[in-house]
Amino acid sequence: MNRPVLRWRMVALSVAVGAAGACTSPTSTCQEANGVMGTWAYDATQESPLPGSLSGSLVISSQHCTDFQGALDVVEVLATGETRRLVGPVSGTLVDATVARFEVSLGGVGRDHLARIARDSLAGSWVESAGPAPGTGRFGGRRR
Amino acid sequence: MQVVCVLAMSAFVASDGNPQDASQIRGTKPAAKGRSVPRASASGSSAATLVSPVVLPSTRDTAFVIPSASPVPSVVSIAVPASLPAASRVTYTVTPLIEGAVIGKLTGALNPVKAGVPRSILFAARAPRPLPAGEVQLALVRFTTNAAAVEVPIVARVDQARDIRIAPVTSLGVVRAGMSFTLGFRLTNLGNAPDTVSVQVVVPAGWRVHDPESGRPIAISMHGTVDRRVQVISPDNAQGQSTIALVVLAKGLPVAESRVDVQILGGSVVTGSSGPTLTMTAAAASGPWGALAHVETLELSGPLSDDMTIWARASSAPWHQGGSAYALSRANVLLAPPALELSTATWKISAGVHGTSLSELAGVNLVGRGATVAVTQPDWNARAVAASPDVGQRQATGSLLGGRVEATPGRFALSTAVARLRETGNQSRELEAWTLGARVSDVVGGQWAGEVGRRRFDGQTAQGWSTTYSRRTRDDHLDVRYVLAPGGSRAFARTASELVASASRRLGPAVSVTGSYWKSADEGAQSLSGLTMGGWSLGTHATLGDGVMGSLTARRSEFGATTTIGAFGSGEQALDASLEGRSGNLAARVAMTAARLRRVTTVGDGSNDRFVQQAPRVGVRAAVGTGHERGTISLTGQYDRSGAGIGFAPVQWSFGLEVARAIVPGAGDILRLNAAAERIGGIAAGAHQLTLRVGLEADLPLETSLRVSAERNPWIMPEADPGSWMYVVGVSRAVRLPRLSHRATRGQVFRDLNGNDQRDAGEPGFHGVLLRRGAHVAMTDAGGRFSLGGDERQSYEIDARSLPVGWLVPSTVVAPGTHRIGVLSVSPLLVDLALDEADSLSARSVDLAQLVVIARDSAGREWLARRSSRTQAIFDALPPGRYTIEVDATAAREPLRIVGDVPQVSVSDGRKLPPLRIVLRPRALRFSTPRPGRP
């Protein structure tokens, strides 16, 4: 007599666990997340330790719930005027409907980004966390 | 028959079954009673010189074989041939066919015996000198009766004795870094048989050998020589002195070895009158970005004058954008704005776009377009900068002005710096500073430095200070730095405050530990209102075995940043382990990481929601490769896995194969192949999975190199056409320019073919000779010319090791003011001594080893020959000149004179002289009638 009740309880528990595990991001439901999929024009400045600039494109190629992945492709102009091409993978999360946090690996070093998204543009700051004298700067993007 | 090896045997006995004492044998008269003893040899033994009036027909019996001849005498027992009747008296004669092969008296007689009773003779035989391998007849024994004669050859079986020598043409090679030189060597077979060997040229890592006949067998006749040459190419970063080994292999085993030191000429070394090297490069790239991208660059590097070095660069298009910048880098083209550096031992000027620093408090990371001057003197040094932060690409204005002076009278140093720095634009920084500093050496084995300063920025003024301590020994190091620089990166400091420490210590011959700690805080430049960093690491490195090393490191790092959007931070705790091994040319490495990542984000929109994400991460990287002078090949692979939203990808993997600088078969060493393929999976989707690259490098004449490559790299062109290819071609040529001025010693090294110490017509210069004066080094050019730096009033040296064998200088120390150095060609001369056979009977007691052979030159100077054997003498190195060869027979028993004219030889250009044969004859005795009244 108790077996059907137990079975339904297990099914309900499984659905609950599955629903909770399906979305581990800070956002409570996927429906609230803005889509960041697509190509963004990316422009950034470096403020420390040396001035510099980066420009290129940010391509978000996949998004699952609030987690997204892609690649950043930029040309960096160093303070000395030298240029170099940097390409690296991107992985991030939508913190809420207007704030995105993502990390990109450029030249083997990670750069953390925090950006506010307003429709088809984004803007924020980045930090390169390597050693005691980090690289910092700001960046912006427009959806293409 | 029997053979017994003894250490010495001078006795001579015979046996006929009835033992006879040796006196009976010794009592036998040589060639007695007119018995026949044929002249069997021209070697001149006493027995062989007797002439028989009656010649009996002789037969030859089976040879007696000594299995393994050596210089140690063996007792040989030779039975009287059975064909000779026992009832007959037998005389015998032992005729040595090789001088010294038989010891003792050589003739005798055996009495008749009863039938069936064996008779034999005993004597000692040996190989008196190295003999050719195989069977060699040492002597001939002739048994004679009244009616017949039988000869028994004594044959020695000689084992092969391998003796291969290898000698380089020069014991010191000279080469410029990145260039090639010819390494010559001579193989000599001093063994007793023809031989076949191969030569392996062992070069240091990074060096290459061009030897089209590498590994091929080299046949050398007995006592023959073979000359070979190989090209050795030094790596671009070679410096100092290296050693090359020449290893001779016979049947895979080393049998001889020789080493050659190679002096690498660096940038400060002057070859002839050469100046800086101008490298011109043109490159073009084609790809999906559209128009053909091209760029031309110039780089000038090297000694502008004897004391001044220049480095300069310029590019026709320093601001290439997009994929072409990456593509052009494949042709070794660096896109950069123009820059210039001039430097001497006491000063340096940098102009164009460049960067510099004054001090921790007076400004670091000053980058702009302008000039910096640095002066270094024994008691003081100074630096000044004047530049604009506008480097052409960034929208920046302002000025960078500052200077620093330091007095260094002894252990203590005092310094002061002044700076006025302003940069506005996209990134604004500002600082006015004045600082005082001190530095002390030998503080607890290290160096301490401190600085205090007043910093003015953003309308406010604050005091800053810094201190550093650094100590380095063979077994440990310690570096500690603390800086308090108000204003931080907004005011030309690295951060507002930082504490950095690192240390290492060797705990034993195979184990060392390292550690580091850092903590910093900055007020942020513009986009950040605050930034903190911190972390530590602790690791150990150990040598686990021959060529095997391992390491284990624990580390933690974190940062926190505050922006107008909110705050975000990240932290990682990780454990890294690696294991690497090397065996011969094979190397392998495996590294693993296990980490825990933590991200914190706080949105500053009033809600102050704090989001924390945590996830583990694991990663494995492995590589295995092999490399030698003909190229390298390596396999790589990696796998990373982390939680969703943390790290660069939830799962990422790749594996690849790379071939680098592989010499293309059949094209000599001028054509090298570079190729790589890598497959990437995980984060990248579809077309991002495979990168391919193939390229060729060719070294062409006139110091020109060509690079072509094709690459399919979806990471470089993710948008346009990930599967498309880009193509690059680049040509580079290096030209050596003359130097602007010379204060050094200019001169020439030439081949003094006639030995008169003057350079005459037809005496060419000597290429590749190394000269030194203190730290200054020079090498002669193709015409023998050189330009050697240093004080002209001081003498200099010529490195005789850089001269080929057979050439020498009268003195390796060259007096000041000497500009022409004659190198003498020397020639060996072999002299064969012989006695006149026509009169050998009276001269046989002469020991030729007692003779002294002398060469007397036109100036009357004597050169003594080295004796190599009883009948040979060698002059190893006779300089150019005309010589009269004399023989001093004072020590000989008999008075000797040279038959014929007194020999003369002429040595001119180092050519090999033919052996000289000198025949000697005892001086004739004069008989005269005594005069009356005299005895």
PDB file of C-alpha atoms in Angstrom, chain A residues 30 42 45 49 55-56 78 80 83 105 109 111-112 116 131 134:
ATOM      1  CA  CYS A  30      16.660  31.228 -16.753  1.00  0.00           C
ATOM      2  CA  TYR A  42      35.136  45.035 -27.859  1.00  0.00           C
ATOM      3  CA  THR A  45      41.928  50.488 -22.196  1.00  0.00           C
ATOM      4  CA  PRO A  49      50.644  49.128 -14.685  1.00  0.00           C
ATOM      5  CA  SER A  55      40.210  46.374 -29.598  1.00  0.00           C
ATOM      6  CA  GLY A  56      38.563  43.485 -31.326  1.00  0.00           C
ATOM      7  CA  LEU A  78      51.257  48.114 -25.732  1.00  0.00           C
ATOM      8  CA  THR A  80      55.581  51.123 -26.236  1.00  0.00           C
ATOM      9  CA  THR A  83      50.983  45.576 -31.318  1.00  0.00           C
ATOM     10  CA  SER A 105      42.371  33.965 -20.888  1.00  0.00           C
ATOM     11  CA  VAL A 109      46.833  35.053 -18.077  1.00  0.00           C
ATOM     12  CA  ARG A 111      41.385  38.676 -16.978  1.00  0.00           C
ATOM     13  CA  ASP A 112      38.246  39.071 -14.904  1.00  0.00           C
ATOM     14  CA  ARG A 116      26.729  46.250 -16.970  1.00  0.00           C
ATOM     15  CA  GLY A 131      51.130  38.995  -9.160  1.00  0.00           C
ATOM     16  CA  PRO A 134      47.933  43.752 -11.542  1.00  0.00           C
TER      17      PRO A 134
END
